[in-house]
Coordinates of C-alpha atoms in Angstrom, one line a residue:
X1 CA -2.8 -37.3 -16.5
X2 CA -5.0 -40.4 -15.7
X3 CA -5.8 -43.1 -18.2
X4 CA -9.4 -42.0 -18.7
X5 CA -8.2 -38.3 -19.4
X6 CA -5.9 -39.6 -21.9
X7 CA -8.7 -41.8 -23.6
X8 CA -10.6 -38.7 -23.4
X9 CA -8.1 -36.6 -25.2
X10 CA -8.0 -39.0 -28.1
X11 CA -11.7 -40.1 -28.3
X12 CA -12.7 -36.3 -28.2
X13 CA -10.6 -35.5 -31.3
X14 CA -11.8 -38.4 -32.9
X15 CA -15.4 -37.4 -31.8
X16 CA -14.9 -34.2 -33.8
X17 CA -13.7 -35.9 -36.8
X18 CA -16.5 -38.5 -36.8
X19 CA -19.0 -35.6 -36.3
X20 CA -17.7 -33.6 -39.3
X21 CA -17.8 -37.1 -41.0
X22 CA -21.4 -37.3 -40.4
X23 CA -22.0 -34.1 -42.2
X24 CA -19.4 -35.2 -45.0
X25 CA -21.8 -38.2 -45.6
X26 CA -24.9 -36.6 -45.3
X27 CA -23.9 -34.2 -47.9
X28 CA -22.5 -37.0 -50.0
X29 CA -25.8 -39.1 -49.5
X30 CA -27.7 -36.4 -51.1
X31 CA -25.4 -35.6 -53.9
X32 CA -24.6 -39.2 -55.0
X33 CA -27.4 -41.4 -53.0
X34 CA -26.4 -45.2 -53.6
X35 CA -26.3 -44.8 -57.4
X36 CA -23.3 -45.7 -59.6
X37 CA -21.2 -42.9 -58.9
X38 CA -21.5 -43.3 -55.2
X39 CA -20.3 -47.1 -55.8
X40 CA -17.2 -45.8 -57.9
X41 CA -16.0 -43.4 -55.4
X42 CA -16.5 -45.3 -52.0
X43 CA -14.9 -48.7 -54.0
X44 CA -12.0 -46.3 -55.3
X45 CA -11.5 -44.6 -51.7
X46 CA -11.4 -47.8 -49.9
X47 CA -8.6 -49.3 -51.6
X48 CA -5.9 -46.6 -50.8
X49 CA -7.6 -46.1 -47.2
X50 CA -7.3 -50.0 -46.7
X51 CA -3.6 -50.0 -47.3
X52 CA -3.2 -46.9 -45.4
X53 CA -4.8 -48.6 -42.1
X54 CA -2.9 -52.0 -42.7
X55 CA 0.4 -50.6 -43.4
X56 CA 0.2 -47.4 -41.3
X57 CA -1.8 -47.4 -38.5
X58 CA -1.8 -51.0 -38.2
X59 CA 1.9 -51.5 -38.4
X60 CA 3.3 -48.5 -36.8
X61 CA 0.9 -48.0 -33.9
X62 CA 1.7 -51.6 -33.1
X63 CA 5.3 -52.2 -33.9
X64 CA 7.0 -48.8 -34.1
X65 CA 5.7 -47.3 -31.0
X66 CA 7.2 -49.9 -28.8
X67 CA 10.8 -49.6 -30.5
X68 CA 10.6 -45.9 -30.6
X69 CA 9.6 -45.8 -26.9
X70 CA 12.6 -48.3 -26.1
X71 CA 14.9 -46.1 -27.8
X72 CA 13.8 -43.1 -25.9
X73 CA 14.6 -45.0 -22.5
X74 CA 17.6 -46.5 -23.4
X75 CA 19.4 -43.8 -25.8
X76 CA 17.3 -40.9 -25.4
X77 CA 15.8 -38.2 -27.7
X78 CA 19.2 -38.3 -29.9
X79 CA 18.6 -42.1 -30.3
X80 CA 15.2 -41.9 -30.9
X81 CA 15.6 -39.2 -33.7
X82 CA 18.4 -41.6 -35.2
X83 CA 15.9 -44.5 -35.4
X84 CA 13.0 -42.5 -36.7
X85 CA 15.4 -41.0 -39.6
X86 CA 16.3 -44.6 -40.3
X87 CA 12.7 -45.6 -40.5
X88 CA 11.7 -42.5 -42.6
X89 CA 14.4 -43.2 -45.0
X90 CA 13.1 -46.7 -45.7
X91 CA 9.6 -46.1 -45.6
X92 CA 9.5 -43.0 -47.8
X93 CA 11.3 -45.0 -50.4
X94 CA 9.0 -47.9 -50.2
X95 CA 6.1 -45.8 -50.5
X96 CA 7.2 -44.0 -53.5
X97 CA 7.9 -47.3 -55.4
X98 CA 4.8 -48.7 -54.3
X99 CA 2.4 -45.4 -55.2
X100 CA 4.2 -45.5 -58.9
X101 CA 3.5 -49.5 -59.3
X102 CA 0.0 -49.0 -58.1
X103 CA -0.8 -46.1 -60.1
X104 CA 0.5 -47.9 -63.4
X105 CA -1.4 -51.3 -62.3
X106 CA -4.7 -49.4 -61.5
X107 CA -6.8 -51.0 -64.3
X108 CA -6.0 -54.2 -63.5
X109 CA -6.2 -54.0 -59.8
X110 CA -9.9 -52.8 -60.1
X111 CA -10.8 -55.4 -62.3
X112 CA -9.1 -58.1 -60.2
X113 CA -8.9 -56.7 -56.5
X114 CA -11.2 -53.6 -55.9
X115 CA -14.4 -54.1 -57.7
X116 CA -14.7 -56.7 -60.3
X117 CA -18.3 -56.8 -60.3
X118 CA -18.3 -53.1 -62.0
X119 CA -17.0 -54.7 -65.0
X120 CA -20.6 -55.2 -66.2
X121 CA -20.8 -51.3 -66.2
X122 CA -18.0 -50.1 -68.4
X123 CA -18.7 -46.5 -67.4
X124 CA -18.8 -47.4 -63.6
X125 CA -15.3 -49.4 -64.2
X126 CA -13.9 -46.4 -65.8
X127 CA -14.6 -43.8 -63.1
X128 CA -13.5 -46.3 -60.3
X129 CA -10.2 -46.6 -61.8
X130 CA -9.8 -42.7 -62.7
X131 CA -10.9 -42.1 -59.0
X132 CA -8.5 -44.7 -57.5
X133 CA -5.7 -43.3 -59.6
X134 CA -6.3 -39.8 -58.4
X135 CA -6.4 -40.6 -54.7
X136 CA -3.9 -43.3 -54.6
X137 CA -1.0 -40.8 -53.2
X138 CA -3.1 -40.2 -50.3
X139 CA -1.6 -43.5 -48.7
X140 CA 2.0 -42.2 -49.0
X141 CA 1.2 -39.1 -47.0
X142 CA -1.1 -40.9 -44.4
X143 CA 2.0 -43.4 -44.1
X144 CA 4.0 -40.9 -43.2
X145 CA 1.6 -39.1 -41.1
X146 CA 0.8 -42.3 -39.1
X147 CA 4.5 -42.8 -38.6
X148 CA 4.8 -39.3 -37.0
X149 CA 1.6 -39.8 -34.9
X150 CA 3.0 -42.7 -33.4
X151 CA 6.0 -40.9 -32.2
X152 CA 4.1 -38.0 -30.8
X153 CA 2.0 -40.8 -28.8
X154 CA 5.2 -42.1 -27.4
X155 CA 6.0 -38.5 -26.3
X156 CA 2.4 -38.4 -24.6
X157 CA 1.4 -35.8 -27.1
X158 CA -1.9 -37.4 -28.4
X159 CA -4.1 -34.4 -29.5
X160 CA -2.2 -33.4 -33.0
X161 CA -2.6 -37.1 -34.4
X162 CA -5.8 -37.2 -33.4
X163 CA -7.3 -34.0 -34.7
X164 CA -5.4 -34.2 -38.0
X165 CA -7.9 -36.5 -39.7
X166 CA -10.8 -33.9 -39.1
X167 CA -9.2 -31.8 -41.8
X168 CA -10.3 -34.9 -44.4
X169 CA -13.7 -34.1 -43.6
X170 CA -13.6 -30.3 -43.9
X171 CA -12.1 -30.3 -47.1
X172 CA -14.7 -33.1 -48.5
X173 CA -17.4 -30.7 -47.1
X174 CA -16.1 -27.7 -48.7
X175 CA -15.9 -29.6 -51.8
X176 CA -19.4 -30.7 -51.4
X177 CA -20.5 -27.5 -50.6
X178 CA -18.7 -26.0 -53.9
X179 CA -20.2 -28.6 -55.9
X180 CA -23.8 -27.6 -54.8
X181 CA -23.2 -24.0 -55.2
X182 CA -22.1 -24.5 -59.0
X183 CA -24.6 -27.7 -59.6
X184 CA -22.2 -30.2 -60.7
X185 CA -23.2 -33.4 -61.6
X186 CA -22.6 -36.7 -60.1
X187 CA -19.2 -37.7 -62.3
X188 CA -17.9 -34.0 -61.5
X189 CA -18.8 -34.4 -57.9
X190 CA -16.8 -37.6 -57.5
X191 CA -13.8 -36.4 -59.3
X192 CA -13.8 -33.3 -57.1
X193 CA -14.0 -35.5 -54.0
X194 CA -11.0 -37.4 -55.2
X195 CA -8.9 -34.5 -55.5
X196 CA -10.1 -33.3 -52.2
X197 CA -8.9 -36.6 -50.6
X198 CA -5.4 -36.3 -52.0
X199 CA -4.9 -32.5 -50.6
X200 CA -6.3 -33.4 -47.1
X201 CA -3.2 -36.3 -47.1
X202 CA -0.9 -33.4 -47.7
X203 CA -2.5 -31.4 -45.2
X204 CA -2.4 -34.0 -42.3
X205 CA 0.9 -34.6 -43.0
X206 CA 2.0 -31.2 -42.6
X207 CA 0.0 -30.7 -39.0
X208 CA 2.0 -33.9 -37.6
X209 CA 5.0 -32.9 -39.2
X210 CA 5.0 -29.5 -37.3
X211 CA 3.9 -31.3 -34.1
X212 CA 7.0 -33.2 -33.9
X213 CA 9.4 -30.5 -34.8
X214 CA 7.6 -28.8 -31.8
X215 CA 8.2 -32.0 -29.7
X216 CA 12.0 -31.3 -30.3
X217 CA 12.6 -34.2 -33.1
X218 CA 13.4 -32.8 -36.3
X219 CA 13.6 -35.7 -39.1
X220 CA 16.2 -35.3 -41.9
X221 CA 16.1 -37.8 -44.8
X222 CA 19.0 -40.7 -44.6
X223 CA 19.7 -43.2 -47.4
X224 CA 17.6 -45.8 -47.0
X225 CA 19.5 -48.8 -45.1
X226 CA 18.1 -51.8 -43.5
X227 CA 19.8 -51.7 -40.1
X228 CA 19.2 -53.8 -37.2
X229 CA 16.6 -51.4 -35.8
X230 CA 14.8 -51.1 -39.4
X231 CA 15.0 -55.3 -39.8
X232 CA 13.5 -55.6 -36.3
X233 CA 10.6 -52.9 -36.9
X234 CA 9.9 -54.7 -40.3
X235 CA 9.6 -58.5 -38.5
X236 CA 7.3 -56.8 -36.2
X237 CA 5.3 -54.6 -38.6
X238 CA 4.4 -57.2 -41.3
X239 CA 2.2 -59.3 -38.8
X240 CA 1.2 -56.1 -37.2
X241 CA -0.3 -54.6 -40.1
X242 CA -2.5 -57.8 -41.1
X243 CA -3.6 -58.1 -37.1
X244 CA -4.0 -54.3 -36.8
X245 CA -6.1 -54.1 -40.4
X246 CA -7.9 -57.0 -39.8
X247 CA -11.3 -55.0 -40.1
X248 CA -10.0 -53.3 -43.4
X249 CA -8.8 -56.6 -44.9
X250 CA -12.4 -58.0 -44.5
X251 CA -13.9 -54.7 -45.7
X252 CA -11.6 -54.8 -48.9
X253 CA -12.8 -58.4 -49.4
X254 CA -16.3 -57.3 -48.6
X255 CA -16.3 -54.3 -51.0
X256 CA -14.8 -56.8 -53.9
X257 CA -18.0 -59.2 -53.1
X258 CA -20.4 -56.4 -52.9
X259 CA -19.5 -54.9 -56.1
X260 CA -21.7 -57.5 -57.8
X261 CA -24.9 -55.9 -56.5
X262 CA -25.8 -52.3 -57.5
X263 CA -26.0 -50.1 -54.4
X264 CA -24.5 -52.5 -51.9
X265 CA -21.0 -51.2 -51.7
X266 CA -22.5 -47.5 -50.9
X267 CA -25.0 -49.0 -48.4
X268 CA -22.2 -50.7 -46.5
X269 CA -20.2 -47.7 -46.6
X270 CA -23.1 -45.5 -45.1
X271 CA -23.6 -47.9 -42.3
X272 CA -19.9 -48.2 -41.6
X273 CA -19.9 -44.5 -41.2
X274 CA -22.5 -44.2 -38.3
X275 CA -21.3 -47.2 -36.4
X276 CA -17.5 -45.9 -36.6
X277 CA -18.7 -42.9 -34.5
X278 CA -18.7 -45.2 -31.0
X279 CA -16.1 -47.6 -32.6
X280 CA -13.7 -44.7 -33.2
X281 CA -14.2 -42.6 -30.0
X282 CA -13.8 -45.4 -27.7
X283 CA -11.8 -48.3 -29.5
X284 CA -9.2 -45.9 -31.3
X285 CA -8.8 -44.0 -28.0
X286 CA -8.3 -47.1 -25.9
X287 CA -5.9 -48.6 -28.6
X288 CA -3.9 -45.5 -29.2
X289 CA -3.5 -44.8 -25.4
X290 CA -3.2 -48.4 -24.0
X291 CA -0.3 -49.8 -26.4
X292 CA 2.5 -47.1 -25.2
X293 CA 1.2 -47.2 -21.4
X294 CA 1.2 -51.1 -21.3
X295 CA 4.6 -51.4 -22.9
X296 CA 6.0 -49.1 -20.5
X297 CA 4.5 -50.9 -17.5
X298 CA 5.8 -54.2 -18.8
X299 CA 9.5 -53.0 -19.5
X300 CA 9.6 -51.4 -15.8
X301 CA 8.5 -55.0 -14.6
X302 CA 5.3 -53.5 -13.2
X303 CA 2.9 -56.5 -13.7
X304 CA 0.4 -55.3 -11.5
X305 CA 0.2 -52.0 -13.2
X306 CA -0.2 -53.6 -16.7
X307 CA -3.1 -55.7 -15.5
X308 CA -4.7 -52.9 -14.1
X309 CA -4.4 -51.1 -17.3
X310 CA -5.8 -54.1 -19.2
X311 CA -8.7 -54.3 -16.8
X312 CA -9.7 -50.6 -16.6
X313 CA -9.5 -50.2 -20.5
X314 CA -12.1 -53.2 -21.0
X315 CA -14.2 -51.5 -18.1
X316 CA -14.0 -48.2 -19.9
X317 CA -14.7 -49.7 -23.3
X318 CA -18.0 -51.9 -22.3
X319 CA -19.4 -49.2 -19.8
X320 CA -19.7 -46.9 -23.1
X321 CA -20.0 -49.5 -26.0
X322 CA -22.8 -51.6 -24.6
X323 CA -25.3 -49.0 -24.8
X324 CA -24.2 -48.0 -28.3
X325 CA -24.5 -51.4 -29.6
X326 CA -28.0 -51.4 -28.1
X327 CA -29.3 -48.1 -29.5
X328 CA -28.0 -49.1 -32.9
X329 CA -29.9 -52.4 -33.1
X330 CA -33.1 -50.8 -32.0
X331 CA -33.1 -47.4 -33.6
X332 CA -31.0 -47.6 -36.6
X333 CA -33.8 -46.6 -39.0
X334 CA -34.6 -43.2 -37.3
X335 CA -30.8 -42.6 -37.2
X336 CA -30.4 -43.3 -40.8
X337 CA -33.4 -41.3 -41.8
X338 CA -32.3 -38.1 -40.0
X339 CA -28.7 -38.4 -41.3
X340 CA -29.1 -39.4 -44.9
X341 CA -32.4 -39.3 -46.1
X342 CA -32.7 -36.6 -48.7
X343 CA -31.9 -35.7 -52.3
X344 CA -30.8 -39.1 -54.0
X345 CA -30.9 -41.0 -51.0
X346 CA -34.4 -42.6 -51.0
X347 CA -36.7 -44.1 -48.1
X348 CA -35.8 -47.6 -49.7
X349 CA -32.1 -46.8 -49.1
X350 CA -33.0 -46.0 -45.6
X351 CA -34.5 -49.4 -45.0
X352 CA -31.5 -51.0 -46.5
X353 CA -28.7 -48.9 -44.8
X354 CA -30.8 -49.3 -41.2
X355 CA -31.1 -53.2 -41.2
X356 CA -27.1 -53.2 -42.2
X357 CA -26.5 -50.9 -39.3
X358 CA -28.7 -53.0 -36.9
X359 CA -26.5 -56.0 -37.7
X360 CA -23.1 -53.8 -37.3
X361 CA -24.3 -52.9 -33.6
X362 CA -24.3 -56.6 -32.6
X363 CA -20.8 -56.7 -33.5
X364 CA -19.5 -53.2 -32.0
X365 CA -18.6 -54.5 -28.5
X366 CA -16.3 -57.0 -30.3
X367 CA -14.7 -54.7 -32.8
X368 CA -14.1 -52.4 -29.7
X369 CA -12.7 -55.5 -27.2
X370 CA -10.2 -56.2 -30.1
X371 CA -8.6 -52.9 -29.9
X372 CA -8.4 -53.3 -26.0
X373 CA -7.0 -56.8 -26.3
X374 CA -4.2 -56.5 -29.2
X375 CA -1.9 -54.1 -27.3
X376 CA -1.5 -56.9 -24.6
X377 CA 0.2 -59.0 -27.2
X378 CA 1.9 -56.2 -29.2
X379 CA 3.4 -54.7 -26.0
X380 CA 5.2 -57.8 -25.3
X381 CA 6.4 -57.8 -29.0
X382 CA 4.4 -60.9 -30.1
X383 CA 2.6 -59.7 -33.3
X384 CA 2.4 -63.5 -34.7
X385 CA -0.4 -64.8 -32.5
X386 CA -2.5 -62.2 -33.2
X387 CA -2.0 -62.3 -37.2
X388 CA -2.8 -66.1 -36.8
X389 CA -6.1 -65.2 -35.1
X390 CA -6.7 -62.5 -37.9
X391 CA -6.1 -64.8 -40.7
X392 CA -8.9 -67.3 -39.0
X393 CA -11.3 -64.3 -38.6
X394 CA -10.6 -63.4 -42.3
X395 CA -11.4 -67.2 -43.2
X396 CA -14.8 -67.0 -41.2
X397 CA -15.7 -63.4 -42.9
X398 CA -15.1 -64.8 -46.5
X399 CA -16.5 -68.0 -46.2
X400 CA -19.7 -66.2 -44.8
X401 CA -19.8 -63.3 -46.9
X402 CA -19.6 -65.8 -50.1
X403 CA -22.6 -67.9 -48.7
X404 CA -24.9 -65.1 -47.4
X405 CA -24.4 -62.2 -50.3
X406 CA -26.2 -64.2 -52.9
X407 CA -29.4 -64.5 -50.6
X408 CA -29.1 -61.4 -48.3
X409 CA -27.1 -58.9 -50.2
X410 CA -25.3 -56.1 -48.0
X411 CA -27.0 -57.5 -44.8
X412 CA -25.2 -60.9 -45.4
X413 CA -21.8 -59.3 -45.6
X414 CA -22.5 -57.1 -42.4
X415 CA -23.4 -60.5 -40.5
X416 CA -20.1 -62.0 -42.0
X417 CA -18.2 -59.2 -40.6
X418 CA -19.7 -59.2 -37.1
X419 CA -19.4 -63.2 -36.8
X420 CA -15.7 -62.9 -37.8
X421 CA -15.1 -60.1 -35.5
X422 CA -16.3 -62.0 -32.5
X423 CA -14.4 -64.7 -33.3
X424 CA -11.2 -62.7 -33.3
X425 CA -12.2 -61.2 -30.0
X426 CA -12.8 -64.7 -28.2
X427 CA -9.5 -66.0 -29.8
X428 CA -7.4 -63.0 -28.2
X429 CA -9.0 -63.1 -24.8
X430 CA -9.0 -66.8 -24.5
X431 CA -5.2 -66.8 -25.2
X432 CA -4.3 -63.8 -23.1
X433 CA -6.0 -65.7 -20.1
X434 CA -4.5 -68.9 -21.1
X435 CA -0.9 -67.6 -21.0
X436 CA -1.5 -65.6 -17.9
X437 CA -1.2 -62.6 -19.4
X438 CA -4.5 -61.1 -18.1
X439 CA -4.9 -60.3 -14.4
X440 CA -8.2 -61.7 -13.0
X441 CA -10.3 -58.8 -11.6
X442 CA -13.6 -59.8 -9.7
X443 CA -14.9 -56.3 -9.6
X444 CA -14.9 -56.2 -13.4
X445 CA -16.4 -59.7 -13.8
X446 CA -19.6 -58.9 -11.7
X447 CA -20.0 -55.5 -13.3
X448 CA -20.0 -56.9 -16.8
X449 CA -23.5 -58.7 -16.7
X450 CA -25.2 -55.7 -14.9
X451 CA -24.0 -53.6 -17.7
X452 CA -25.6 -56.1 -20.1
X453 CA -28.8 -55.9 -18.2
X454 CA -28.8 -51.9 -17.9
X455 CA -28.0 -52.0 -21.9
X456 CA -30.9 -54.6 -22.4
X457 CA -33.6 -52.3 -20.5
X458 CA -32.4 -49.5 -22.3
X459 CA -33.2 -51.1 -25.7
X460 CA -36.3 -52.4 -24.8
X461 CA -37.4 -48.7 -23.7
X462 CA -36.0 -47.5 -26.8
X463 CA -38.2 -50.2 -29.1
X464 CA -41.3 -48.8 -27.4
X465 CA -40.6 -45.3 -27.3
X466 CA -40.1 -45.4 -31.3
X467 CA -43.4 -47.0 -31.8
X468 CA -45.1 -44.2 -29.6
X469 CA -43.1 -41.4 -31.5
X470 CA -43.7 -43.1 -35.1
X471 CA -44.8 -39.5 -36.7
X472 CA -42.1 -37.2 -34.9
X473 CA -39.6 -39.8 -36.1
X474 CA -41.1 -40.3 -39.7
X475 CA -39.9 -38.6 -43.0
X476 CA -43.2 -36.6 -43.1
X477 CA -42.3 -34.7 -39.9
X478 CA -39.9 -31.5 -40.4
X479 CA -36.4 -31.8 -40.3
X480 CA -36.0 -29.8 -37.1
X481 CA -39.0 -32.0 -35.3
X482 CA -37.3 -35.4 -36.3
X483 CA -33.7 -33.9 -35.3
X484 CA -35.3 -32.7 -31.5
X485 CA -37.2 -36.0 -31.2
X486 CA -34.2 -38.3 -32.0
X487 CA -32.0 -36.1 -29.6
X488 CA -34.7 -36.1 -26.6
X489 CA -35.0 -40.2 -27.1
X490 CA -31.1 -40.3 -27.0
X491 CA -31.1 -38.2 -24.1
X492 CA -33.9 -40.4 -22.1
X493 CA -32.1 -43.7 -23.0
X494 CA -28.8 -42.3 -21.5
X495 CA -30.7 -41.5 -18.2
X496 CA -32.1 -45.1 -18.2
X497 CA -28.8 -46.9 -19.0
X498 CA -26.6 -44.9 -16.4
X499 CA -29.4 -45.0 -13.9
X500 CA -29.8 -48.7 -14.1
X501 CA -26.0 -49.1 -14.4
X502 CA -25.0 -47.2 -11.1
X503 CA -28.2 -48.6 -9.2
X504 CA -27.3 -52.3 -9.9
X505 CA -23.7 -51.9 -9.2
X506 CA -22.4 -52.1 -12.9
X507 CA -20.7 -49.0 -12.1
X508 CA -20.0 -46.6 -9.1
X509 CA -19.0 -43.1 -8.3
X510 CA -16.1 -44.7 -6.6
X511 CA -14.7 -46.4 -9.9
X512 CA -15.1 -43.2 -12.0
X513 CA -13.1 -41.7 -9.7
X514 CA -10.4 -43.9 -9.2
X515 CA -10.2 -44.1 -13.0
X516 CA -10.0 -40.1 -13.2
X517 CA -7.4 -39.7 -10.8
X518 CA -5.4 -42.8 -11.8
X519 CA -2.1 -41.7 -13.3
X520 CA 0.1 -43.4 -16.0
X521 CA 3.6 -44.0 -15.8
X522 CA 5.8 -41.1 -15.7
X523 CA 7.0 -40.0 -19.1
X524 CA 10.6 -40.1 -19.7
X525 CA 12.5 -37.0 -18.8
X526 CA 13.1 -35.8 -22.5
X527 CA 9.6 -36.3 -23.3
X528 CA 7.3 -33.2 -23.6
X529 CA 4.0 -32.9 -21.9
X530 CA 0.6 -33.4 -23.5
X531 CA -0.5 -31.0 -26.1

């Protein structure tokens, strides 16, 4: 299967999840707006979600995958199964202890780490503690699911792990629909959503567990022991967790800071949901597929293959991300108005969220490039260097957020995140080049400025079109008119971008054909084919 087709497999599943996420957030915005209960739910959910991405996605997709793939090549499927059982025993035990400790400490954690700004509102604080307590077991389920997802990716089975997250959104949409039908108040809706989050964790774990069994690996529980393989995993996983979860570290810190202003937490979350669409579809797809492919090429001594993988990934990333970033920058307001403005989500909320979303657009290329650069370190079992850069990025984020938030509110925090993202991306790329781990690719270097030009022209066209289409995009127009107008505007913008990109040489049909036909390294004989 070609590299782009693998990206499409993961990206397509992620796109489905993000679309359902839009529906979920739209219903949630109508039910809760940016009021106190919305702040409480979003702050409470971000806590276990941050831990999940730090210690599950970041650690296991970065440290576990290369080690598991190595076991497949050296010891076969039996060796890989033994290794996975050793890791499962330790991980399960640690998660149980962590969950119990966090549940007992939740009031203290909310007061000091999650949302200290909520202390001025006792009801909001109590709701946040209650919701976080209900949802925290979600972490254990998703951490185990992430480990199994890493196993599936190493076996070239990308679909199950990518599609599982859609069930979080399906369950929460069902909860919101039931809440609307029963006429629940905001507090009841928040608690129903919290129980839905916990239930979705068990559902997602069941999906990947079944997929792993169908792939031929039956994981049994072993008494937790720190074997040589487990110790090696932990050495790699700790810095990998910090590095892979840098965005989540910044989000948790920013939630802490934003809790000092009413509605700021929810505004950041709503803007985050929209920009996560291109970030998830492109960035997560690239990171998920590139790491095992790159690790396999390097282990086989195929340096040219590794260089080609990295350059084609950046090419694919920028080709799709630059127009998305430009669109978010100039058309954030009509997007937010269409998706969220109804019920308790007011026109004032639209202005605040769209301002934040436009700022996020400036950082989108950096956030996606980080996911394309980091596998170049992790595939070489170097997790320390990206961790250092992650620390520098966090320091930049915290400094700017504390400086700008008192004056700019949520927009100040968004600016801090964007600057921190670009700092991280530049440090990662510069180090890869300095170490000779990034092959020079003249065609890529000549295409980048042409893609930037195409995105800039597209952004200018959108800017003037929005002014001309002021009424059909306004809240006064019927929903169907707004949706149709926005869809037509996006379609026209795509024609402009792709037309200029191909006409200027930023992209060409030969490049697309090569990427579609390019085959990855052959899987190990024991590994099953893609789902």
